[in-house]
Short mmCIF file of C-alpha atoms in Angstrom, two decimals:
data_model
loop_
_atom_site.label_atom_id
_atom_site.label_comp_id
_atom_site.label_asym_id
_atom_site.label_seq_id
_atom_site.Cartn_x
_atom_site.Cartn_y
_atom_site.Cartn_z
CA MET A 9 -18.77 -117.66 155.82
CA LEU A 10 -19.89 -114.08 155.36
CA GLN A 11 -19.04 -111.25 157.73
CA GLU A 12 -19.76 -107.55 157.73
CA VAL A 13 -16.72 -105.28 157.76
CA GLY A 14 -16.25 -101.65 158.68
CA PRO A 15 -15.65 -98.74 156.30
CA ASP A 16 -11.93 -99.55 156.20
CA GLY A 17 -12.72 -102.93 154.61
CA PHE A 18 -10.76 -104.82 157.29
CA THR A 19 -12.36 -104.36 160.71
CA LYS A 20 -14.84 -107.15 161.44
CA ILE A 21 -18.30 -106.19 162.71
CA GLY A 22 -20.47 -108.76 164.46
CA ASN A 23 -20.24 -112.50 163.96
CA PRO A 24 -19.68 -114.44 160.74
CA VAL A 25 -22.63 -116.30 159.22
CA GLN A 26 -22.40 -119.58 157.32
CA ILE A 27 -24.02 -119.03 153.91
CA LEU A 28 -22.99 -122.19 152.08
CA ASP A 29 -22.63 -125.86 152.92
CA ARG A 30 -22.28 -128.91 150.75
CA THR A 31 -23.21 -132.57 151.02
CA GLU A 32 -21.22 -135.60 149.87
CA ALA A 33 -23.45 -135.67 146.75
CA ASP A 34 -22.02 -132.25 145.79
CA GLY A 35 -18.48 -133.62 145.63
CA PRO A 36 -15.35 -132.11 147.18
CA LEU A 37 -15.41 -128.71 145.46
CA VAL A 38 -17.48 -125.54 145.35
CA GLU A 39 -16.47 -123.73 142.17
CA ALA A 40 -16.71 -120.10 141.09
CA PRO A 41 -18.75 -118.66 143.98
CA ASP A 42 -20.15 -115.24 143.12
CA ILE A 43 -22.30 -113.08 145.39
CA VAL A 44 -24.41 -110.29 143.87
CA ARG A 45 -26.33 -107.51 145.64
CA LEU A 46 -29.67 -106.71 144.01
CA GLU A 47 -31.21 -103.23 143.92
CA ASP A 48 -33.54 -104.10 146.81
CA GLY A 49 -30.57 -105.00 149.05
CA THR A 50 -31.01 -108.77 148.70
CA TYR A 51 -27.86 -110.81 148.18
CA VAL A 52 -27.85 -113.79 145.79
CA LEU A 53 -25.11 -116.44 145.78
CA PHE A 54 -24.28 -118.38 142.60
CA PHE A 55 -21.92 -121.37 142.55
CA SER A 56 -21.21 -124.68 140.88
CA SER A 57 -20.51 -127.92 142.70
#
């Protein structure tokens, strides 16, 4: 889940959004998730399963 927070880094703004799901073929783990913001404002999620 991903959720915007306020300037204090704690106050939640809006609703959370599911950004990752796995299937049985992926196995039980999602390892080393890393989210990166590109210069154009796009977010990219990297992970291993």
